[in-house]
Short mmCIF file of C-alpha atoms in Angstrom, two decimals:
data_model
loop_
_atom_site.label_atom_id
_atom_site.label_comp_id
_atom_site.label_asym_id
_atom_site.label_seq_id
_atom_site.Cartn_x
_atom_site.Cartn_y
_atom_site.Cartn_z
CA UNK A 1 -226.83 -68.38 -122.73
CA UNK A 2 -228.47 -66.98 -125.81
CA UNK A 3 -227.28 -64.27 -128.16
CA UNK A 4 -229.08 -61.51 -130.01
CA UNK A 5 -227.84 -61.05 -133.56
CA UNK A 6 -228.21 -57.70 -135.32
CA UNK A 7 -226.96 -56.47 -138.68
CA UNK A 8 -223.77 -54.51 -138.26
CA UNK A 9 -225.00 -51.55 -140.28
CA UNK A 10 -227.92 -50.30 -142.33
CA UNK A 11 -228.52 -47.16 -144.33
CA UNK A 12 -231.49 -45.41 -145.84
CA UNK A 13 -232.55 -42.04 -147.16
CA UNK A 14 -234.43 -39.37 -145.21
CA UNK A 15 -238.18 -39.82 -145.30
CA UNK A 16 -237.98 -43.57 -145.92
CA UNK A 17 -238.75 -46.44 -143.55
CA UNK A 18 -236.21 -48.86 -142.19
CA UNK A 19 -236.45 -52.01 -140.11
CA UNK A 20 -233.63 -53.31 -137.93
CA UNK A 21 -233.78 -56.97 -136.98
CA UNK A 22 -232.67 -58.74 -133.81
CA UNK A 23 -232.63 -62.53 -133.90
CA UNK A 24 -232.54 -64.62 -130.73
CA UNK A 25 -230.28 -67.66 -131.10
CA UNK A 26 -231.93 -69.89 -128.47
CA UNK A 27 -235.05 -69.73 -126.38
CA UNK A 28 -238.25 -68.15 -127.60
CA UNK A 29 -238.30 -64.46 -128.44
CA UNK A 30 -241.79 -64.37 -126.91
CA UNK A 31 -240.73 -65.55 -123.47
CA UNK A 32 -239.05 -62.33 -122.42
CA UNK A 33 -239.52 -58.73 -123.47
CA UNK A 34 -237.25 -57.06 -126.03
CA UNK A 35 -236.00 -53.52 -125.61
CA UNK A 36 -234.38 -51.16 -128.11
CA UNK A 37 -231.91 -48.46 -127.23
CA UNK A 38 -230.61 -45.60 -129.34
CA UNK A 39 -227.10 -44.29 -128.81
CA UNK A 40 -225.95 -41.24 -130.68
CA UNK A 41 -222.17 -40.65 -130.94
CA UNK A 42 -220.71 -39.42 -127.70
CA UNK A 43 -223.99 -39.80 -125.80
CA UNK A 44 -225.55 -42.20 -123.37
CA UNK A 45 -228.10 -44.71 -124.62
CA UNK A 46 -231.75 -43.77 -124.51
CA UNK A 47 -234.69 -46.11 -124.63
CA UNK A 48 -236.83 -45.94 -127.75
CA UNK A 49 -238.84 -49.15 -127.18
CA UNK A 50 -239.28 -51.32 -124.10
CA UNK A 51 -241.37 -54.40 -123.40
CA UNK A 52 -241.48 -55.29 -127.11
CA UNK A 53 -243.51 -52.33 -128.32
CA UNK A 54 -243.89 -49.64 -125.64
CA UNK A 55 -242.57 -46.17 -126.43
CA UNK A 56 -241.36 -44.08 -123.48
CA UNK A 57 -242.88 -40.66 -123.19
CA UNK A 58 -241.23 -38.29 -125.65
CA UNK A 59 -240.27 -40.92 -128.24
CA UNK A 60 -242.03 -40.13 -131.51
CA UNK A 61 -244.51 -42.63 -132.93
CA UNK A 62 -242.21 -43.01 -135.94
CA UNK A 63 -240.51 -45.64 -133.78
CA UNK A 64 -242.25 -48.98 -133.34
CA UNK A 65 -241.26 -52.41 -132.11
CA UNK A 66 -242.55 -55.89 -132.82
CA UNK A 67 -241.66 -59.53 -132.41
CA UNK A 68 -242.05 -62.43 -134.85
CA UNK A 69 -242.24 -65.86 -133.24
CA UNK A 70 -241.81 -67.66 -136.57
CA UNK A 71 -238.35 -66.16 -137.12
CA UNK A 72 -237.62 -65.85 -133.40
CA UNK A 73 -236.75 -62.24 -133.92
CA UNK A 74 -237.66 -58.72 -132.92
CA UNK A 75 -237.73 -55.68 -135.14
CA UNK A 76 -237.39 -51.95 -134.69
CA UNK A 77 -239.07 -49.95 -137.43
CA UNK A 78 -238.40 -46.27 -137.94
CA UNK A 79 -240.62 -44.47 -140.43
CA UNK A 80 -240.16 -41.01 -141.92
CA UNK A 81 -236.43 -41.20 -141.29
CA UNK A 82 -234.65 -38.04 -140.21
CA UNK A 83 -230.93 -37.38 -140.26
CA UNK A 84 -231.07 -37.15 -136.45
CA UNK A 85 -232.10 -40.83 -136.33
CA UNK A 86 -228.57 -41.75 -137.39
CA UNK A 87 -227.18 -43.62 -134.39
CA UNK A 88 -226.31 -47.04 -133.03
CA UNK A 89 -229.30 -49.15 -132.05
CA UNK A 90 -229.09 -52.02 -129.59
CA UNK A 91 -231.68 -54.66 -128.86
CA UNK A 92 -231.74 -56.32 -125.45
CA UNK A 93 -233.56 -59.19 -123.80
CA UNK A 94 -233.34 -61.70 -120.95
CA UNK A 95 -233.37 -65.44 -120.25
CA UNK A 96 -234.52 -65.46 -116.64
CA UNK A 97 -230.98 -65.10 -115.33
CA UNK A 98 -228.96 -62.88 -117.62
CA UNK A 99 -229.60 -59.69 -119.56
CA UNK A 100 -228.14 -59.82 -123.06
CA UNK A 101 -227.55 -57.01 -125.52
CA UNK A 102 -227.26 -57.39 -129.24
CA UNK A 103 -224.04 -56.23 -130.85
CA UNK A 104 -225.63 -53.04 -132.15
CA UNK A 105 -226.60 -51.73 -135.57
CA UNK A 106 -225.20 -48.52 -136.99
CA UNK A 107 -227.95 -46.64 -138.81
CA UNK A 108 -226.83 -44.11 -141.39
CA UNK A 109 -229.42 -41.72 -142.78
CA UNK A 110 -228.19 -40.04 -145.94
CA UNK B 1 -239.01 -35.91 -113.92
CA UNK B 2 -236.97 -39.09 -113.60
CA UNK B 3 -233.26 -38.39 -113.36
CA UNK B 4 -230.20 -40.57 -112.82
CA UNK B 5 -227.16 -38.52 -111.92
CA UNK B 6 -223.84 -40.31 -112.07
CA UNK B 7 -220.55 -39.37 -110.45
CA UNK B 8 -217.81 -37.73 -112.45
CA UNK B 9 -215.01 -39.16 -114.55
CA UNK B 10 -212.21 -40.98 -112.76
CA UNK B 11 -208.57 -41.53 -113.59
CA UNK B 12 -206.98 -44.28 -111.51
CA UNK B 13 -203.90 -46.49 -111.46
CA UNK B 14 -203.97 -50.27 -111.75
CA UNK B 15 -204.51 -51.88 -108.38
CA UNK B 16 -206.43 -48.94 -106.93
CA UNK B 17 -209.97 -49.20 -105.65
CA UNK B 18 -212.93 -47.21 -106.92
CA UNK B 19 -216.61 -46.66 -106.14
CA UNK B 20 -218.85 -44.80 -108.58
CA UNK B 21 -222.40 -43.71 -107.92
CA UNK B 22 -225.80 -43.25 -109.50
CA UNK B 23 -228.34 -41.08 -107.70
CA UNK B 24 -231.98 -41.41 -108.66
CA UNK B 25 -234.63 -38.72 -108.31
CA UNK B 26 -238.13 -37.99 -109.50
CA UNK B 27 -239.46 -41.46 -108.72
CA UNK B 28 -239.66 -44.03 -105.93
CA UNK B 29 -236.04 -45.16 -105.81
CA UNK B 30 -236.77 -48.24 -103.73
CA UNK B 31 -239.39 -49.56 -106.18
CA UNK B 32 -237.29 -49.96 -109.31
CA UNK B 33 -234.33 -52.16 -110.09
CA UNK B 34 -231.16 -50.30 -111.14
CA UNK B 35 -228.76 -51.90 -113.60
CA UNK B 36 -225.15 -51.24 -114.49
CA UNK B 37 -223.87 -51.46 -118.06
CA UNK B 38 -220.29 -51.28 -119.34
CA UNK B 39 -219.22 -49.86 -122.66
CA UNK B 40 -215.58 -50.28 -123.56
CA UNK B 41 -214.06 -47.85 -126.07
CA UNK B 42 -215.60 -48.34 -129.50
CA UNK B 43 -217.58 -51.38 -128.34
CA UNK B 44 -221.14 -52.34 -127.54
CA UNK B 45 -223.14 -52.50 -124.32
CA UNK B 46 -222.51 -55.20 -121.70
CA UNK B 47 -224.81 -55.93 -118.77
CA UNK B 48 -222.96 -56.14 -115.47
CA UNK B 49 -225.72 -56.64 -112.93
CA UNK B 50 -228.74 -55.18 -111.20
CA UNK B 51 -229.85 -54.26 -107.71
CA UNK B 52 -233.23 -53.67 -106.10
CA UNK B 53 -232.65 -50.78 -103.71
CA UNK B 54 -235.72 -51.69 -101.66
CA UNK B 55 -234.05 -54.78 -100.21
CA UNK B 56 -230.60 -54.77 -101.90
CA UNK B 57 -231.36 -57.99 -103.80
CA UNK B 58 -228.49 -58.13 -106.32
CA UNK B 59 -227.87 -60.21 -109.43
CA UNK B 60 -224.62 -60.31 -111.39
CA UNK B 61 -223.71 -61.22 -114.92
CA UNK B 62 -221.46 -64.31 -114.82
CA UNK B 63 -218.88 -62.23 -116.68
CA UNK B 64 -218.67 -59.72 -113.84
CA UNK B 65 -219.40 -61.86 -110.78
CA UNK B 66 -216.49 -61.51 -108.39
CA UNK B 67 -214.99 -58.65 -110.38
CA UNK B 68 -217.21 -55.83 -109.10
CA UNK B 69 -219.61 -55.14 -106.25
CA UNK B 70 -223.01 -53.52 -106.73
CA UNK B 71 -224.68 -51.90 -103.74
CA UNK B 72 -227.28 -49.31 -102.88
CA UNK B 73 -228.08 -46.89 -100.05
CA UNK B 74 -231.79 -46.19 -100.11
CA UNK B 75 -231.41 -43.43 -97.51
CA UNK B 76 -229.70 -41.30 -100.17
CA UNK B 77 -231.36 -42.83 -103.25
CA UNK B 78 -228.01 -43.94 -104.62
CA UNK B 79 -226.67 -47.08 -106.24
CA UNK B 80 -222.98 -47.89 -106.43
CA UNK B 81 -220.53 -49.89 -108.49
CA UNK B 82 -217.16 -50.64 -106.98
CA UNK B 83 -213.85 -52.32 -107.69
CA UNK B 84 -211.31 -53.40 -105.12
CA UNK B 85 -208.39 -53.60 -107.54
CA UNK B 86 -208.71 -51.95 -110.93
CA UNK B 87 -207.10 -53.27 -114.10
CA UNK B 88 -206.35 -51.40 -117.31
CA UNK B 89 -209.08 -53.46 -118.96
CA UNK B 90 -211.65 -51.81 -116.65
CA UNK B 91 -211.24 -48.59 -118.65
CA UNK B 92 -214.71 -47.91 -120.01
CA UNK B 93 -217.85 -45.84 -119.64
CA UNK B 94 -220.23 -47.20 -117.02
CA UNK B 95 -223.92 -46.45 -117.27
CA UNK B 96 -226.63 -46.97 -114.71
CA UNK B 97 -230.16 -47.51 -115.93
CA UNK B 98 -233.54 -47.75 -114.23
CA UNK B 99 -235.73 -50.75 -114.93
CA UNK B 100 -239.32 -50.18 -115.94
CA UNK B 101 -242.04 -50.70 -113.32
CA UNK B 102 -242.41 -54.35 -112.40
CA UNK B 103 -239.36 -55.37 -114.42
CA UNK B 104 -235.74 -56.04 -113.73
CA UNK B 105 -234.57 -56.30 -117.29
CA UNK B 106 -236.38 -53.60 -119.27
CA UNK B 107 -234.52 -50.35 -118.85
CA UNK B 108 -236.51 -47.17 -119.41
CA UNK B 109 -234.19 -44.42 -118.18
CA UNK B 110 -230.41 -44.14 -118.39
CA UNK B 111 -227.79 -42.10 -116.60
CA UNK B 112 -225.22 -40.05 -118.54
CA UNK B 113 -222.40 -42.44 -117.77
CA UNK B 114 -219.17 -42.31 -115.79
CA UNK B 115 -215.91 -42.60 -117.69
CA UNK B 116 -213.26 -44.61 -115.89
CA UNK B 117 -209.67 -44.54 -117.12
CA UNK B 118 -207.19 -46.94 -115.57
CA UNK B 119 -203.62 -46.22 -116.56
CA UNK B 120 -200.22 -46.35 -114.97
#
């Protein structure tokens, strides 16, 4: 099985842009889609990006996803940060048999 | 509007059985995989397994195979997660999530979660 490695925490100021990385430890990042989920404290996860770079209806275009084959990683970029973006973010992917979540990244906007 | 409505919180004793539910509405329930995800207190998300309600094709995470049973009743648009003998370590929040069209691993909608507390 593979793992998805995320930074434990990141922080940035309101209005700035931040990128959260998700590195796949084995197998190509391009072989299976990457999803990103936001989880605010005390709430269920919500999907902010699925299938690498697709935003569900209602998710602002400040959120974008990408993959980088050279580093075997995916990234979630949030521009124009708002305090409400402060949450845990999880990446997730697949290897043909098993769904794997990253350990999560706590984003602090202050 | 897509909705996943999960059953309410449960408090059980070790050794008891439990079945929690996830009812889908606002879409074709039989055409999307439904997954179950565990979140233990203060921890991250763990994939437990998925089911295709159209034909009940089910896949389990190796970590949960044999520990839980995933099922679905398409006549009532509901998926289930059940335990035959709960342990204290099963205390967690359990989320169901709908997979995106044509996918069984890209979740696009999530339920609110069911909290399960197992304590003597």
